[in-house]
Amino acid sequence: MKNCYLGIDIGSISTKGVIIDENNNIIKSEYIWTEANPIKAVKKLIENLKNNLDKNIVIKGIGTTGSARKLIGLLLDANVIKNEITAHAVGTLNFYPECKTILEIGGQDSKIILINNGIITDYAMNTLCAAGTGAFLSSQAKRLKIKIEDFGKLALKSNNPVKIAARCTVFAESDLVHKAQLGYKIEDIVAGLSKSIVLNYLNNVGKGKKIKPPIVFQGGVSKNIGVVKYFKEILKEDIIVDSNSHLMGAIGIAILAKNKNNKIYDLNIKDIKFETKGMECNKCPNNCEILKIYKDEKLIDAFGSKCNREIKN
Amino acid sequence: MAKIKIGIPRSLFYYYYKDIWKYFFDEFNIELIISPPTNKTIMENGIKFSIDEMCVSMKNYIGHVYYLLDKCDYILIPRISNYGNDNQTCTNFLATYDIINNIFDTKILNYNINLENNETEEKGLIKIVTDFGYSKEYAKKAYKNAIKKVKQKNDKLIKDNIKKLDSEKTKILLIGHPYNLYDNLIGKEIIKYIELNDTEIIYSDLFHKDITNTLSKKLSYSLYFKYNKENIGSIPLVEDKIDGIIFISTFPCSPDSLVNELMFRKLKKPYLNLIIDDLNSMTGIETRIESFIDIIKGGVINE
């Protein structure tokens, strides 16, 4: 028998899962789109992970992180549910114990984590605005009719990136349309966009933070070689992008789950019916928006209530 | 004679003056009608009647006034200008009376606090009750008694707050205006969540105001916002005994945006700044608080 641990990072755009062993080696990993349905995505993810998995492996701990961590943690009965900042730092430090700065750009949010001697000392996250995140890049790629996978390669072809406003995506988009109509080459526009992502990140999330090497760049956008190039150029430092950079959150939470293991999980969730129902409670003037979660038609939990009123079916 | 009903909105001034009002007006044939803890309906009404540029707390206040309109004879709204030259208050505290007077057609009881002009709380409150026909001597005595009771109550709260500094748990100094911290919709959920993470909260407003006011000079000599000085004065008082500081303010608060930003440059302890607007999702706030507490507990990574 081999004890293993499952870490799941459910982001706004993609869902990531890894199985690690006692020594933090990755046994299996999976990366799929969330498609705004975290429950369905996690069911699919677990089926994929179970496929061809060594029969000797027993899952002794499950951790969830990412924006849907609470919901999925409840469904899987996870033993650790933690925020993505801690999870990312733990995952990254496992591979790069010397790391001092983590840059992370995901689908909807971006963060910077500063580390000193293996302890997080500071972090920042984007606030209301999703400017300069993966969602913006992919919507612009769609507008330009480019596959997001080819985006980085195309950016590298350019020698003369166009200047695009780096503060706000609304202005960035109108800049982009304007430059396209003037007749700039598509690779220059794509390169300009990649550069604007970097500038936006450094001006918003990275504002006032001392970025010290070694720097590790991760999150979905780290797969974009154009963005990596401009980070290197602007920070004048080497940027480390791990081949598993998109999985760091999931690995981190799996490691945290390992340290708290206590039971055996069977991972048979495919046939269990999970359902969520949103409702507005009108019992007091707060009108709380309540989300009720059903497992096989039995209410197991509810989120969103401001008071302790018992919520029934 | 039927009791006079005075309405008190449970926002802004309420959190500074609730005790003195209660103990003072209790001595007369006056009933205080206090609006309920903020709920969504109150906040939504507040937003409806205010202009966009007002801060969330002010919008909230307007919602509370709206709630009280048909439930009382008068609404009590002081006009607070300053407590002396270097103790000014936020312009909202000065302007609320006139703002409400312009928005709603209602009877307002008003007194001024403007120490530069020798207008005190005592004079103001006594004038209100003498206008209702009570004698000046009786009113003076009532005020004196009320002040004594307020002091007793505050001393106890302060003692309890200071006692928390001996706690074994992770200690967090929470800095914010009481009308945000204790508001049912703005601060309560946040405080609940911080406590859930096995921490002890020390409140910046539960210290002797004259001590914190003076101590704030250690951090800045030139600040003149009374309420902010009292909040940040708690930092030099307890910084050695706490693990981290959380600032809570509402958007867009002008004294906070200046003073808190200045503090960030002078702090020795880790801090987290939370700015609340009228969004109603806690998810983002929970992520930030949880990771901040992970950091100050420091042990998560090496567990």
PDB file of C-alpha atoms in Angstrom, chain A residues 69-70 81-86 90 93 118-120 123 125-128 256 259-260 285-287 289 306, chain B residues 38-41 184-185 189 192 272 277 279 283 286-292 294-295 298 300-303:
ATOM      1  CA  ARG A  69     -12.506  25.727  -2.192  1.00  0.00           C
ATOM      2  CA  LYS A  70     -15.336  25.893   0.314  1.00  0.00           C
ATOM      3  CA  ILE A  81      -9.470  23.977   3.035  1.00  0.00           C
ATOM      4  CA  LYS A  82      -7.029  26.861   2.644  1.00  0.00           C
ATOM      5  CA  ASN A  83      -6.665  30.126   0.771  1.00  0.00           C
ATOM      6  CA  GLU A  84      -4.702  30.128  -2.458  1.00  0.00           C
ATOM      7  CA  ILE A  85      -1.946  32.427  -1.196  1.00  0.00           C
ATOM      8  CA  THR A  86      -0.726  29.991   1.420  1.00  0.00           C
ATOM      9  CA  VAL A  90       3.812  26.076   0.095  1.00  0.00           C
ATOM     10  CA  LEU A  93       8.742  26.478  -1.745  1.00  0.00           C
ATOM     11  CA  GLY A 118      10.804  30.255   3.714  1.00  0.00           C
ATOM     12  CA  ILE A 119       8.141  32.329   5.480  1.00  0.00           C
ATOM     13  CA  ILE A 120       5.598  34.520   3.724  1.00  0.00           C
ATOM     14  CA  TYR A 123       1.421  39.590  -0.269  1.00  0.00           C
ATOM     15  CA  MET A 125      -3.884  40.661  -4.493  1.00  0.00           C
ATOM     16  CA  ASN A 126      -5.711  42.591  -7.173  1.00  0.00           C
ATOM     17  CA  THR A 127      -8.774  44.292  -5.752  1.00  0.00           C
ATOM     18  CA  LEU A 128     -12.018  44.923  -7.590  1.00  0.00           C
ATOM     19  CA  LEU A 256      -0.824  20.747   3.596  1.00  0.00           C
ATOM     20  CA  ASN A 259       0.514  17.006   7.199  1.00  0.00           C
ATOM     21  CA  LYS A 260      -3.005  16.595   8.513  1.00  0.00           C
ATOM     22  CA  PRO A 285     -34.913  42.586   6.139  1.00  0.00           C
ATOM     23  CA  ASN A 286     -31.382  41.313   5.461  1.00  0.00           C
ATOM     24  CA  ASN A 287     -32.650  39.224   2.543  1.00  0.00           C
ATOM     25  CA  GLU A 289     -28.656  35.190  -0.506  1.00  0.00           C
ATOM     26  CA  LYS A 306     -25.884  36.328   8.280  1.00  0.00           C
TER      27      LYS A 306
ATOM     28  CA  THR B  38     -28.172  47.738   9.831  1.00  0.00           C
ATOM     29  CA  ASN B  39     -29.766  45.326   7.411  1.00  0.00           C
ATOM     30  CA  LYS B  40     -29.762  45.237   3.636  1.00  0.00           C
ATOM     31  CA  THR B  41     -32.993  47.180   3.320  1.00  0.00           C
ATOM     32  CA  ASN B 184     -24.053  44.879  11.571  1.00  0.00           C
ATOM     33  CA  LEU B 185     -23.420  44.964   7.835  1.00  0.00           C
ATOM     34  CA  GLU B 189     -19.092  39.676   9.647  1.00  0.00           C
ATOM     35  CA  LYS B 192     -16.735  37.190  13.296  1.00  0.00           C
ATOM     36  CA  LEU B 272      -3.688  44.269   6.489  1.00  0.00           C
ATOM     37  CA  ASP B 277     -17.667  49.325  -0.180  1.00  0.00           C
ATOM     38  CA  LEU B 279     -20.368  45.013  -2.400  1.00  0.00           C
ATOM     39  CA  THR B 283     -15.269  35.703  -0.292  1.00  0.00           C
ATOM     40  CA  GLU B 286     -12.101  35.917   3.793  1.00  0.00           C
ATOM     41  CA  THR B 287      -9.204  34.980   1.506  1.00  0.00           C
ATOM     42  CA  ARG B 288      -7.251  38.040   2.588  1.00  0.00           C
ATOM     43  CA  ILE B 289      -7.900  37.662   6.293  1.00  0.00           C
ATOM     44  CA  GLU B 290      -7.102  33.963   6.281  1.00  0.00           C
ATOM     45  CA  SER B 291      -3.800  34.408   4.473  1.00  0.00           C
ATOM     46  CA  PHE B 292      -2.874  37.363   6.674  1.00  0.00           C
ATOM     47  CA  ASP B 294      -1.457  32.438   8.255  1.00  0.00           C
ATOM     48  CA  ILE B 295       1.407  34.864   7.814  1.00  0.00           C
ATOM     49  CA  GLY B 298       4.068  32.021  10.692  1.00  0.00           C
ATOM     50  CA  VAL B 300       1.822  27.061   8.401  1.00  0.00           C
ATOM     51  CA  ILE B 301       4.634  26.389   5.982  1.00  0.00           C
ATOM     52  CA  ASN B 302       6.884  24.513   8.321  1.00  0.00           C
ATOM     53  CA  GLU B 303       4.078  22.590   9.965  1.00  0.00           C
TER      54      GLU B 303
END
